[in-house]
Coordinates of C-alpha atoms in Angstrom, one line a residue:
Chain A
M773 CA 2.2 -15.5 25.0
F774 CA -1.4 -16.9 26.0
K775 CA -1.2 -15.2 29.3
V776 CA -1.1 -11.7 27.5
I777 CA -3.8 -12.7 25.2
R778 CA -6.0 -13.6 28.3
D779 CA -5.1 -10.6 29.8
L780 CA -5.7 -8.4 26.7
L781 CA -9.3 -9.9 26.5
R782 CA -9.9 -9.4 30.0
Y783 CA -9.0 -5.6 30.6
N784 CA -8.8 -4.1 27.3
V785 CA -12.1 -3.5 25.2
E786 CA -10.6 -2.4 21.8
F787 CA -8.7 -6.0 21.8
L788 CA -11.9 -7.7 22.9
A789 CA -14.0 -6.0 20.2
G790 CA -11.1 -6.6 17.3
F791 CA -10.6 -10.3 18.3
T792 CA -14.5 -11.0 18.4
L793 CA -14.9 -9.4 15.0
T794 CA -11.9 -11.5 13.5
L795 CA -13.1 -14.4 14.9
M796 CA -16.7 -14.1 13.4
V797 CA -15.2 -13.5 10.1
L798 CA -12.8 -16.3 10.3
I799 CA -15.7 -18.6 11.3
F800 CA -17.9 -17.2 8.7
A801 CA -15.2 -17.9 5.9
A802 CA -14.5 -21.4 7.5
A803 CA -18.1 -22.3 6.7
H804 CA -17.2 -22.8 2.8
F805 CA -16.2 -26.0 3.7
W806 CA -19.9 -27.3 4.0
T807 CA -21.2 -25.1 1.1
P808 CA -24.1 -26.4 -1.0
Y809 CA -22.7 -24.3 -4.0
P810 CA -18.9 -24.6 -4.8
G811 CA -17.2 -21.4 -5.7
Y812 CA -16.0 -22.3 -9.2
N813 CA -20.0 -23.5 -10.3
L814 CA -21.7 -21.2 -12.3
Y815 CA -25.3 -20.6 -13.1
L816 CA -26.2 -23.1 -10.4
L817 CA -29.5 -20.6 -9.3
P818 CA -31.4 -18.2 -11.0
P819 CA -29.8 -15.1 -11.6
D820 CA -30.0 -11.5 -9.7
L821 CA -32.3 -12.7 -6.9
P822 CA -32.6 -10.2 -4.1
P823 CA -32.0 -11.2 -0.5
S824 CA -34.8 -13.5 0.9
G825 CA -35.0 -16.4 3.4
E826 CA -33.7 -18.8 0.9
H827 CA -30.9 -16.9 -0.5
W828 CA -29.8 -14.4 2.4
F829 CA -27.6 -12.4 0.4
G830 CA -29.3 -13.0 -2.8
T831 CA -27.6 -14.4 -5.9
T832 CA -25.3 -12.7 -8.5
S833 CA -26.0 -12.3 -12.2
R834 CA -23.7 -15.4 -12.6
G835 CA -26.1 -17.9 -10.9
Q836 CA -24.2 -17.9 -7.5
D837 CA -25.5 -17.8 -3.8
V838 CA -23.5 -14.6 -2.7
L839 CA -23.9 -15.7 0.8
W840 CA -21.5 -18.9 0.0
Q841 CA -19.5 -17.2 -2.6
L842 CA -18.4 -14.5 0.1
S843 CA -17.5 -17.7 2.6
E844 CA -15.3 -19.1 0.1
A845 CA -14.0 -15.6 -1.0
V846 CA -13.4 -14.3 2.5
W847 CA -11.3 -17.6 2.9
N848 CA -9.3 -17.4 -0.3
T849 CA -8.4 -13.9 0.3
M850 CA -7.3 -14.5 4.0
A851 CA -5.3 -17.2 2.7
F852 CA -3.4 -15.1 0.5
G853 CA -2.8 -12.5 3.2
L854 CA -1.8 -14.9 5.6
T855 CA 0.8 -16.5 3.2
V856 CA 2.2 -12.9 2.3
T857 CA 2.2 -12.1 6.0
I858 CA 3.8 -15.1 7.4
L859 CA 6.4 -15.2 4.1
S860 CA 7.2 -11.2 4.4
R861 CA 7.5 -11.5 8.3
L862 CA 10.3 -14.2 8.0
I863 CA 12.2 -11.6 5.8
A864 CA 11.3 -8.7 8.2
I865 CA 12.6 -10.4 11.3
S866 CA 15.6 -12.1 10.1
V867 CA 16.8 -8.6 8.5
G868 CA 15.7 -6.4 11.2
M869 CA 17.2 -8.7 13.8
V870 CA 20.7 -9.3 12.3
S871 CA 21.0 -5.9 11.2
G872 CA 19.8 -4.5 14.6
Y873 CA 22.3 -7.1 16.5
L874 CA 25.8 -7.1 14.2
G875 CA 25.4 -3.3 13.4
G876 CA 28.6 -2.0 11.6
R877 CA 28.9 -3.1 7.8
A878 CA 26.5 -5.7 7.8
D879 CA 24.0 -3.6 9.1
R880 CA 24.9 -0.7 6.6
I881 CA 24.5 -3.4 3.7
L882 CA 21.3 -4.5 4.8
M883 CA 19.8 -1.5 5.6
S884 CA 20.9 0.1 2.0
I885 CA 18.7 -3.1 0.4
N886 CA 15.7 -1.9 3.0
D887 CA 15.8 1.5 1.6
T888 CA 15.9 0.5 -1.7
F889 CA 13.1 -1.7 -1.7
I890 CA 11.1 0.9 0.6
A891 CA 11.5 3.2 -2.6
L892 CA 10.6 0.7 -5.2
P893 CA 6.9 1.5 -6.2
N894 CA 5.2 -1.9 -5.5
I895 CA 2.2 -1.8 -7.8
P896 CA 3.8 -1.1 -10.9
I897 CA 6.2 -3.9 -10.3
L898 CA 3.8 -6.3 -9.4
L899 CA 1.9 -5.6 -12.5
L900 CA 4.4 -5.9 -14.4
V901 CA 5.2 -9.2 -13.2
Y902 CA 1.6 -10.2 -13.7
F903 CA 1.7 -8.7 -17.2
V904 CA 4.9 -10.6 -18.3
L905 CA 3.6 -14.0 -16.9
R906 CA -0.2 -13.5 -17.5
E907 CA -1.7 -17.5 -17.5
Q908 CA 1.3 -18.7 -15.6
M909 CA 0.4 -16.3 -12.9
T910 CA -0.8 -18.2 -10.0
W911 CA -1.8 -17.1 -6.4
P912 CA 1.0 -18.6 -4.7
L913 CA 3.5 -16.9 -7.0
L914 CA 1.8 -13.7 -6.7
A915 CA 2.1 -14.0 -2.7
V916 CA 5.7 -14.6 -3.1
C917 CA 6.1 -11.7 -4.9
A918 CA 3.9 -9.7 -2.6
A919 CA 6.0 -10.8 0.3
L920 CA 8.9 -9.8 -1.4
L921 CA 7.7 -6.2 -1.6
G922 CA 6.2 -6.2 1.7
W923 CA 8.8 -6.4 4.4
T924 CA 10.5 -3.0 4.2
Y925 CA 9.3 -0.9 7.0
D926 CA 8.7 -3.7 9.3
S927 CA 12.3 -4.8 9.3
R928 CA 13.4 -1.1 10.0
L929 CA 11.0 -1.0 13.1
I930 CA 12.6 -4.8 14.1
R931 CA 15.7 -3.5 13.8
S932 CA 15.2 -0.3 16.1
V933 CA 14.1 -2.6 18.6
S934 CA 17.3 -4.9 18.3
M935 CA 19.7 -2.3 18.2
S936 CA 18.4 -1.6 22.0
L937 CA 18.6 -4.7 23.0
R938 CA 22.0 -5.1 21.9
T939 CA 23.6 -3.0 24.5
R940 CA 21.3 -4.5 27.3
E941 CA 23.2 -6.2 30.2
F942 CA 21.6 -9.6 29.2
T943 CA 22.8 -9.7 25.8
R944 CA 26.7 -9.0 27.2
H945 CA 26.2 -11.8 29.6
G946 CA 25.0 -14.0 26.7
V947 CA 27.8 -13.2 24.8
F948 CA 30.3 -13.6 27.7
S949 CA 28.9 -17.2 28.5
G950 CA 29.5 -18.1 25.1
M951 CA 26.2 -18.1 23.4
S952 CA 26.0 -18.2 19.5
T953 CA 24.6 -14.8 18.0
W954 CA 21.9 -17.7 16.4
R955 CA 21.1 -18.7 20.2
I956 CA 21.2 -15.0 21.5
L957 CA 18.6 -13.7 18.8
V958 CA 16.3 -16.6 18.8
R959 CA 16.2 -17.2 22.8
E960 CA 17.0 -13.8 24.2
H961 CA 15.7 -11.0 21.5
L962 CA 12.7 -12.6 20.0
P963 CA 10.7 -12.5 23.0
Y964 CA 10.9 -8.8 22.9
V965 CA 10.7 -8.4 19.4
L966 CA 7.5 -10.7 19.3
P967 CA 4.9 -7.9 20.3
I968 CA 6.3 -5.7 17.5
I969 CA 6.1 -8.7 15.3
F970 CA 2.5 -9.3 16.1
F971 CA 1.4 -5.7 15.5
T972 CA 3.3 -5.5 12.2
A973 CA 1.4 -8.5 11.1
M974 CA -1.9 -7.3 11.6
N975 CA -0.9 -4.1 9.4
N976 CA 0.9 -6.3 6.8
L977 CA -2.0 -8.4 6.7
I978 CA -4.4 -5.3 5.9
W979 CA -1.7 -4.2 3.4
A980 CA -1.8 -7.6 2.0
I981 CA -5.4 -7.9 1.8
S982 CA -5.9 -4.6 0.1
L983 CA -3.5 -5.4 -2.6
E984 CA -5.4 -8.8 -3.4
V985 CA -8.7 -6.5 -3.9
T986 CA -6.9 -4.1 -5.7
L987 CA -5.4 -6.3 -8.1
S988 CA -8.4 -8.6 -8.4
V989 CA -10.9 -5.8 -9.1
L990 CA -8.7 -4.7 -11.8
G991 CA -8.9 -8.5 -13.3
F992 CA -5.1 -9.0 -12.6
T993 CA -5.3 -12.5 -10.8
D994 CA -6.9 -15.7 -11.3
I995 CA -10.2 -14.2 -11.4
N996 CA -12.4 -17.6 -11.5
R997 CA -11.1 -18.3 -8.1
P998 CA -13.6 -16.8 -5.7
T999 CA -11.9 -13.9 -3.8
I1000 CA -13.3 -10.7 -2.2
G1001 CA -11.6 -8.5 -4.9
G1002 CA -12.9 -11.2 -7.6
M1003 CA -16.4 -10.9 -6.8
I1004 CA -16.2 -7.4 -7.2
Y1005 CA -14.4 -7.6 -10.3
W1006 CA -17.5 -9.6 -11.6
A1007 CA -20.0 -7.3 -10.1
N1008 CA -18.4 -4.7 -12.2
Q1009 CA -18.5 -6.5 -15.1
H1010 CA -22.0 -7.1 -15.0
Q1011 CA -22.6 -3.5 -14.2
A1012 CA -24.3 -4.8 -11.0
I1013 CA -24.6 -1.1 -9.3
I1014 CA -26.0 0.6 -12.5
S1015 CA -28.7 -2.5 -12.4
G1016 CA -29.6 -2.3 -9.0
I1017 CA -28.0 -5.5 -8.0
W1018 CA -26.7 -4.0 -5.0
W1019 CA -26.2 -6.9 -2.5
W1020 CA -23.4 -8.5 -4.8
I1021 CA -21.1 -5.5 -3.6
A1022 CA -22.6 -4.3 -0.5
F1023 CA -21.9 -7.5 1.5
P1024 CA -18.5 -7.9 0.0
I1025 CA -17.7 -4.6 1.0
L1026 CA -19.4 -5.2 4.6
A1027 CA -17.4 -8.2 5.0
I1028 CA -14.0 -6.6 4.0
V1029 CA -14.7 -3.9 6.2
L1030 CA -15.5 -5.6 9.2
L1031 CA -12.3 -7.7 8.8
F1032 CA -10.3 -4.8 8.8
L1033 CA -12.0 -3.2 11.7
G1034 CA -11.2 -6.3 13.6
L1035 CA -7.6 -6.4 12.5
F1036 CA -7.3 -2.8 12.8
L1037 CA -8.4 -3.0 16.7
L1038 CA -6.3 -6.1 16.9
A1039 CA -3.0 -4.1 15.9
M1040 CA -4.0 -0.7 17.8
S1041 CA -4.5 -2.5 21.2
V1042 CA -1.6 -4.7 20.9
N1043 CA 0.5 -1.7 20.1
E1044 CA -0.8 0.3 22.9
Y1045 CA 0.3 -2.9 25.0
V1046 CA 3.7 -2.6 23.7
D1047 CA 3.9 0.9 24.5
P1048 CA 3.9 1.5 28.4
R1049 CA 3.4 4.7 28.3
S1050 CA -0.2 4.7 26.8
R1051 CA -0.9 1.9 29.0
L1052 CA -0.4 3.9 32.0
D1053 CA -2.3 6.8 30.3
R1054 CA -5.4 4.3 30.2
M1055 CA -4.9 3.2 33.8
G1056 CA -5.9 6.9 34.9
G1057 CA -4.0 9.6 33.5
V1058 CA -0.6 9.0 35.4
A1059 CA 1.7 9.7 32.6
Chain B
M1176 CA 34.5 16.5 4.5
S1177 CA 31.9 18.2 6.5
S1178 CA 28.8 15.7 7.8
L1179 CA 26.2 17.4 5.8
T1180 CA 28.5 16.6 2.5
A1181 CA 28.7 13.0 3.9
Y1182 CA 25.0 12.9 4.5
I1183 CA 24.1 14.2 0.8
L1184 CA 26.7 12.0 -0.8
K1185 CA 25.3 8.9 1.1
R1186 CA 21.7 9.9 0.0
L1187 CA 23.0 10.4 -3.6
A1188 CA 24.5 6.8 -3.7
Q1189 CA 21.4 5.5 -2.3
F1190 CA 19.3 7.3 -5.0
V1191 CA 22.0 5.5 -7.8
F1192 CA 21.2 2.2 -6.2
V1193 CA 17.6 2.5 -6.1
I1194 CA 17.6 3.4 -10.0
F1195 CA 20.0 0.6 -10.4
T1196 CA 18.1 -2.1 -8.6
G1197 CA 14.9 -1.2 -10.0
V1198 CA 15.7 -0.8 -13.5
T1199 CA 17.8 -4.2 -13.3
L1200 CA 14.6 -5.8 -11.6
A1201 CA 12.1 -4.6 -14.6
F1202 CA 14.8 -6.1 -17.0
L1203 CA 14.8 -9.3 -15.2
I1204 CA 11.4 -9.7 -14.8
T1205 CA 10.8 -8.8 -18.4
N1206 CA 13.8 -10.9 -19.7
L1207 CA 13.7 -14.0 -17.6
S1208 CA 9.9 -14.9 -18.4
P1209 CA 9.0 -17.7 -20.3
V1210 CA 7.0 -15.9 -22.3
D1211 CA 8.7 -14.2 -25.7
P1212 CA 7.4 -10.6 -25.3
V1213 CA 8.0 -9.8 -29.0
E1214 CA 5.9 -12.5 -30.2
Q1215 CA 3.3 -12.0 -27.4
S1216 CA 3.0 -8.4 -28.3
L1217 CA 2.6 -9.0 -31.9
T1218 CA -0.2 -11.6 -31.6
Q1219 CA -2.1 -9.0 -29.4
L1220 CA -1.4 -6.3 -31.8
T1221 CA -2.6 -8.1 -34.9
S1222 CA -5.8 -9.7 -32.6
F1223 CA -6.4 -5.5 -32.2
G1224 CA -7.0 -5.7 -35.9
A1225 CA -3.2 -3.9 -37.2
S1226 CA -3.5 -5.1 -40.8
D1227 CA -0.4 -3.0 -42.4
P1228 CA 2.3 -5.6 -42.6
R1229 CA 5.0 -3.0 -42.6
A1230 CA 3.8 -1.6 -39.3
V1231 CA 3.9 -5.1 -38.2
E1232 CA 7.4 -5.7 -39.2
M1233 CA 8.6 -2.3 -38.0
M1234 CA 7.1 -2.9 -34.6
R1235 CA 9.0 -6.9 -34.6
E1236 CA 12.2 -4.7 -35.3
S1237 CA 11.4 -2.1 -32.6
L1238 CA 10.1 -4.7 -30.0
T1239 CA 13.4 -6.9 -30.7
E1240 CA 15.6 -4.0 -29.9
L1241 CA 13.4 -2.6 -27.2
Y1242 CA 13.4 -5.6 -25.3
G1243 CA 17.1 -6.1 -26.1
L1244 CA 16.7 -9.3 -27.6
Q1245 CA 19.7 -9.0 -29.9
G1246 CA 23.2 -10.3 -28.4
N1247 CA 23.7 -12.2 -25.1
L1248 CA 22.3 -11.5 -22.0
L1249 CA 24.8 -9.1 -20.9
E1250 CA 24.5 -7.2 -24.2
Q1251 CA 20.9 -7.0 -24.0
Y1252 CA 21.2 -5.4 -20.4
L1253 CA 23.5 -3.0 -21.5
N1254 CA 21.0 -2.1 -24.5
F1255 CA 18.1 -1.7 -21.8
W1256 CA 20.2 0.7 -20.0
G1257 CA 21.1 2.7 -23.2
R1258 CA 17.1 3.2 -23.8
V1259 CA 16.4 3.8 -20.5
L1260 CA 18.7 6.5 -20.1
H1261 CA 17.3 8.0 -23.3
A1262 CA 14.0 7.7 -22.0
D1263 CA 13.2 5.9 -25.3
F1264 CA 10.7 3.0 -24.8
G1265 CA 9.8 2.8 -28.4
P1266 CA 6.2 3.4 -30.1
S1267 CA 3.3 2.6 -27.7
L1268 CA 1.8 -1.0 -29.4
S1269 CA -2.1 0.1 -28.6
A1270 CA -1.7 4.0 -29.8
F1271 CA 0.9 3.2 -32.8
P1272 CA 3.0 5.2 -33.8
T1273 CA 2.8 7.7 -30.6
P1274 CA 5.8 6.7 -28.6
V1275 CA 5.3 6.0 -24.9
T1276 CA 7.3 8.8 -23.8
T1277 CA 4.7 11.0 -25.4
L1278 CA 1.6 9.2 -23.2
I1279 CA 3.4 9.2 -20.3
A1280 CA 4.2 12.9 -20.4
N1281 CA 0.3 13.5 -21.2
A1282 CA -0.7 11.6 -18.1
A1283 CA 1.9 12.3 -15.6
P1284 CA 0.6 15.8 -15.0
W1285 CA -2.7 14.4 -14.0
T1286 CA -1.5 12.0 -11.5
I1287 CA 1.2 14.3 -9.9
G1288 CA -1.5 17.0 -9.6
L1289 CA -3.9 14.5 -8.1
L1290 CA -1.6 13.2 -5.8
L1291 CA 0.4 16.1 -4.7
T1292 CA -2.5 18.0 -3.8
S1293 CA -4.4 15.1 -1.8
I1294 CA -1.2 13.8 0.1
L1295 CA -0.1 17.5 1.0
I1296 CA -3.8 18.0 2.4
T1297 CA -4.3 14.7 4.1
F1298 CA -0.6 15.3 5.7
V1299 CA -1.4 18.9 6.9
L1300 CA -5.1 18.2 8.0
G1301 CA -4.1 14.6 9.7
N1302 CA -1.1 16.1 12.0
L1303 CA -3.1 19.0 13.0
I1304 CA -6.3 17.1 14.1
G1305 CA -3.8 14.5 15.5
A1306 CA -1.7 17.0 17.4
L1307 CA -4.5 18.8 18.6
A1308 CA -6.2 15.7 19.8
G1309 CA -2.8 14.6 21.6
Y1310 CA -2.5 17.9 23.4
F1311 CA -5.8 19.0 24.1
R1312 CA -7.0 15.3 25.4
N1313 CA -10.1 16.5 27.2
S1314 CA -12.0 18.1 24.2
K1315 CA -15.1 16.4 23.4
L1316 CA -15.3 17.7 19.5
L1317 CA -11.4 16.4 19.0
K1318 CA -12.4 12.9 20.6
L1319 CA -15.9 12.7 18.4
L1320 CA -13.8 13.7 15.2
G1321 CA -11.0 11.2 16.5
I1322 CA -13.7 8.3 16.6
A1323 CA -14.7 9.2 13.4
I1324 CA -11.5 9.1 11.7
M1325 CA -10.4 5.7 13.4
T1326 CA -13.8 4.3 11.9
I1327 CA -13.0 5.4 8.3
N1328 CA -9.3 4.4 8.8
P1329 CA -9.4 0.7 8.1
V1330 CA -11.8 1.1 5.0
P1331 CA -9.7 0.2 1.8
H1332 CA -9.5 3.5 -0.1
Y1333 CA -11.2 1.7 -3.1
F1334 CA -14.1 1.2 -1.0
I1335 CA -14.5 4.7 -0.2
G1336 CA -14.0 5.6 -3.5
L1337 CA -16.6 3.3 -4.4
I1338 CA -19.1 4.7 -1.8
L1339 CA -18.4 8.4 -2.8
L1340 CA -19.2 7.4 -6.6
I1341 CA -22.4 5.7 -5.8
V1342 CA -23.6 8.5 -3.5
L1343 CA -22.3 11.7 -5.0
G1344 CA -22.0 10.5 -8.6
Y1345 CA -25.0 8.3 -9.0
V1346 CA -27.5 8.8 -6.2
F1347 CA -26.8 12.4 -5.9
P1348 CA -25.3 13.4 -9.1
I1349 CA -23.5 16.4 -7.9
F1350 CA -20.0 15.1 -9.3
P1351 CA -18.5 14.1 -12.6
I1352 CA -18.1 10.2 -12.3
S1353 CA -15.5 9.9 -14.6
G1354 CA -12.5 11.8 -16.6
G1355 CA -10.0 14.4 -15.5
A1356 CA -12.0 17.4 -17.3
R1357 CA -15.0 18.0 -19.4
M1358 CA -14.7 16.7 -23.0
N1359 CA -13.7 18.5 -25.8
M1360 CA -12.6 21.3 -23.9
E1361 CA -9.4 23.2 -24.7
S1362 CA -6.6 22.5 -22.2
G1363 CA -4.9 25.9 -20.7
L1364 CA -4.5 28.3 -18.0
N1365 CA -8.0 29.7 -18.5
W1366 CA -10.4 29.7 -15.1
A1367 CA -13.1 27.7 -17.0
Y1368 CA -10.7 24.6 -17.5
I1369 CA -9.2 24.9 -14.1
Q1370 CA -12.3 25.0 -12.7
S1371 CA -13.2 21.9 -14.6
V1372 CA -10.1 20.4 -13.6
L1373 CA -10.5 20.9 -9.9
Y1374 CA -14.0 19.6 -10.0
H1375 CA -13.5 16.2 -11.8
G1376 CA -10.4 16.1 -9.5
F1377 CA -12.8 16.6 -6.2
L1378 CA -14.2 12.9 -5.8
P1379 CA -10.6 11.4 -6.6
A1380 CA -9.0 13.5 -4.1
F1381 CA -11.2 13.4 -1.4
S1382 CA -11.5 9.6 -1.6
L1383 CA -7.6 9.7 -1.4
V1384 CA -7.9 12.4 1.4
L1385 CA -10.3 10.2 3.6
A1386 CA -8.5 7.1 2.9
G1387 CA -5.4 8.6 4.1
L1388 CA -6.0 10.9 7.0
G1389 CA -6.2 8.0 9.6
G1390 CA -2.4 7.1 9.5
W1391 CA -1.2 10.7 10.0
F1392 CA -4.0 11.2 12.8
I1393 CA -3.1 8.3 14.9
G1394 CA 0.7 8.7 14.4
M1395 CA 0.7 12.2 15.1
R1396 CA -1.5 11.8 18.0
S1397 CA 0.5 9.4 19.8
L1398 CA 3.7 11.3 19.1
V1399 CA 2.5 14.5 20.6
S1400 CA 1.1 12.7 23.6
N1401 CA 4.4 11.4 24.1
V1402 CA 6.3 14.5 23.9
V1403 CA 3.7 16.4 26.1
T1404 CA 5.0 14.4 29.3
D1405 CA 8.7 15.3 28.2
D1406 CA 10.4 17.6 31.0
Y1407 CA 10.8 20.7 29.0
V1408 CA 7.1 21.0 28.0
I1409 CA 6.0 20.6 31.9
Y1410 CA 9.0 23.1 32.6
A1411 CA 7.6 25.4 30.0
E1412 CA 4.0 24.8 31.5
L1413 CA 5.2 25.9 35.0
A1414 CA 7.2 28.7 33.8
G1415 CA 3.8 30.2 32.6
V1416 CA 4.5 29.9 28.7
K1417 CA 1.3 30.3 26.5
R1418 CA -0.2 27.2 25.7
R1419 CA -0.7 28.1 22.1
K1420 CA 3.2 28.7 21.8
I1421 CA 3.9 25.5 23.8
F1422 CA 1.8 23.7 21.3
S1423 CA 3.1 25.1 18.0
Q1424 CA 6.9 25.8 19.1
Y1425 CA 7.6 23.0 21.5
V1426 CA 5.2 20.0 21.1
A1427 CA 4.1 19.9 17.2
R1428 CA 7.5 21.1 16.0
N1429 CA 9.2 18.3 18.0
A1430 CA 6.5 15.6 16.8
M1431 CA 6.8 16.6 13.2
L1432 CA 9.9 15.1 12.8
P1433 CA 9.0 11.4 12.5
Q1434 CA 6.1 12.2 10.2
L1435 CA 8.1 14.2 7.9
T1436 CA 10.1 10.6 7.3
G1437 CA 6.4 9.0 6.8
L1438 CA 5.4 11.9 4.2
A1439 CA 8.6 11.2 2.2
M1440 CA 7.9 7.7 2.2
Q1441 CA 4.4 8.2 1.0
L1442 CA 5.4 10.4 -1.9
G1443 CA 8.1 8.0 -2.8
Q1444 CA 4.6 5.6 -2.9
I1445 CA 3.0 8.3 -5.0
F1446 CA 2.6 5.9 -8.0
G1447 CA 1.0 3.1 -5.9
G1448 CA -1.6 4.3 -4.4
T1449 CA -3.4 5.9 -7.3
V1450 CA -3.8 3.2 -9.5
I1451 CA -7.0 1.8 -7.9
V1452 CA -8.6 5.3 -7.7
E1453 CA -7.7 6.2 -11.0
F1454 CA -9.4 3.0 -12.3
L1455 CA -12.5 3.7 -10.7
F1456 CA -13.0 7.5 -11.2
N1457 CA -11.3 6.9 -15.0
Y1458 CA -8.8 9.6 -14.3
P1459 CA -6.3 10.1 -17.2
G1460 CA -3.3 9.8 -15.1
M1461 CA -0.6 7.3 -15.0
G1462 CA -2.5 4.7 -13.0
R1463 CA -5.3 4.4 -15.9
L1464 CA -2.6 4.5 -18.5
L1465 CA -0.5 1.3 -17.0
I1466 CA -3.8 -0.5 -16.6
Q1467 CA -4.7 0.3 -20.3
G1468 CA -1.5 -0.9 -21.2
I1469 CA -2.0 -4.4 -19.5
Y1470 CA -5.5 -4.7 -21.0
R1471 CA -4.4 -3.9 -24.2
G1472 CA -0.8 -6.0 -24.0
D1473 CA 1.1 -3.0 -24.6
Y1474 CA 4.5 -4.2 -23.7
S1475 CA 6.4 -1.1 -24.1
L1476 CA 3.9 1.0 -22.4
V1477 CA 3.8 -1.2 -19.4
L1478 CA 7.6 -1.4 -19.2
G1479 CA 7.8 2.4 -19.8
V1480 CA 5.3 3.7 -16.9
T1481 CA 7.3 1.1 -14.6
T1482 CA 10.3 2.1 -15.0
I1483 CA 9.5 5.9 -15.1
S1484 CA 7.7 5.3 -11.9
I1485 CA 10.9 3.7 -10.5
F1486 CA 12.7 7.0 -11.4
A1487 CA 9.9 9.2 -10.1
V1488 CA 9.7 7.7 -6.6
A1489 CA 13.5 7.5 -6.7
V1490 CA 13.7 11.3 -7.2
A1491 CA 10.9 12.2 -4.7
V1492 CA 12.8 10.2 -2.0
L1493 CA 16.0 11.9 -2.8
L1494 CA 14.4 15.3 -2.8
I1495 CA 12.6 14.7 0.6
D1496 CA 16.4 13.1 2.1
I1497 CA 18.2 16.2 0.7
L1498 CA 15.4 19.1 2.2
Y1499 CA 15.3 16.7 5.5
P1500 CA 18.5 18.6 7.1
L1501 CA 17.1 22.0 7.0
I1502 CA 14.0 20.8 8.7
D1503 CA 15.9 18.6 11.3
P1504 CA 19.6 19.8 12.2
R1505 CA 20.3 16.6 13.9
V1506 CA 20.3 14.6 10.8
K1507 CA 23.8 16.4 10.2
L1508 CA 25.4 14.9 13.3
G1509 CA 24.1 11.2 12.5

């Protein structure tokens, strides 16, 4: 795995760019551990200051420093996204691999469930959950709900890889030498599925972060916890654009665009790595 | 039984299963929560200043019945189904006594119009450019276009909408910033009204198109560049078939199939993607209705919109699935 990453960094410009961008955003987010202005505190500073040497990104109408607020917001948004991604990967991997390997009835049942979840409209259901729970709605709970809705496309993709592995020689060897199904899946098949998992994880992360932004912008999360969507929610509440406090909205947008661009480039280049035909293409139009 | 009948039966079973799961889920979410929906709604309602005690009592009855809070859980569940199948979600709390179904019927055409138009435009445009970029890989213009599309792609559509709104709504006020048509305008099939609808719908639709283009473009380009190297395409090229014919008849046609599945899924999600855009542009569709329902604590409205959207999505997916064999003959065999 590390060797693959090293090779990609060395030979794939997009991967390098995506990796650097994502890393920069992560370092920026990690900086909030040393924040002089904790995110929940309001009116620590004079409000509505434009960007200056002292407050690089200016201050909000709520008397917060935009730079440090944003740092904590990116961290929280990433934490949410990663939680959703990891949880939904666990479901997608188990359903996809088991379904693809076992085939037959198990496959039919699992894929029926899968298709049902694909067809369910995510946002109305999440909003219904939020609406019913209101104050009890914490972000870990929201992450679990999102994860339960976010695995479906990817498990289909993983299944298709698993199906092709099932008929391969080495699987038959494994079965005949008495390996358990579990061992075959984890030891033999998982390595082949890993690149797909990584690729889908990036897309899922983008999806989860967009979801956080969507819900928070509407005010349907714990809005006092600094997140990217939460910052925009408060900026909207104070009509930041109309009153000309552009830095309150511009910097969160910039941060999320850079993060998405980074993740997107990572996903793209890994996808290319997974698909050998486009790799050949890159090497000089052989294909 | 022919394989086509089997296929359609299977899809129908899937359809029933989706509806069943969705409605059950909606029921479970609302009924197993620690919050008492009736009291919560009534508190919300009285805080909005509904002083008529008769209305409150009527509401309590209607709500108790609506959330199926009479009898045991199974009875409640069956009751809920009865409600759903009659498309009766009771009166809206925030717009009492207008029935929820009327509100939804007013909002649905806006959402469907906006999304169907923008999804279809996005689909055609993204696939066309993607296919061209995959087939004519040396064209400078297409490369440039590709880079532009790829740069916009990772930007979430909320931000695209916001940027469009700031630039074309506030800075250069070319387009209206909210609403579905001009205020106080008689709706009807006259040109002035249609013009107003198109004019108001332009920015939201444009932001949806920009946000969705990248996905189709990337997918189609890689599909086409795979098909281009297939033997039959090379054979056709060697045999001197016109490039234009190869492109439209051989390459694009075959690469289209997976994209159509994607279209079905996108149409399936027609509801989720629009909430934020409708919120941003204050567009009078179902997404805005849902958000308003939540802001105003309108239980029956939220439940109604969610349930209807589950139905809408299931129908969209079913329709596409049934049309699919007409496009891809291989489905029949599978």
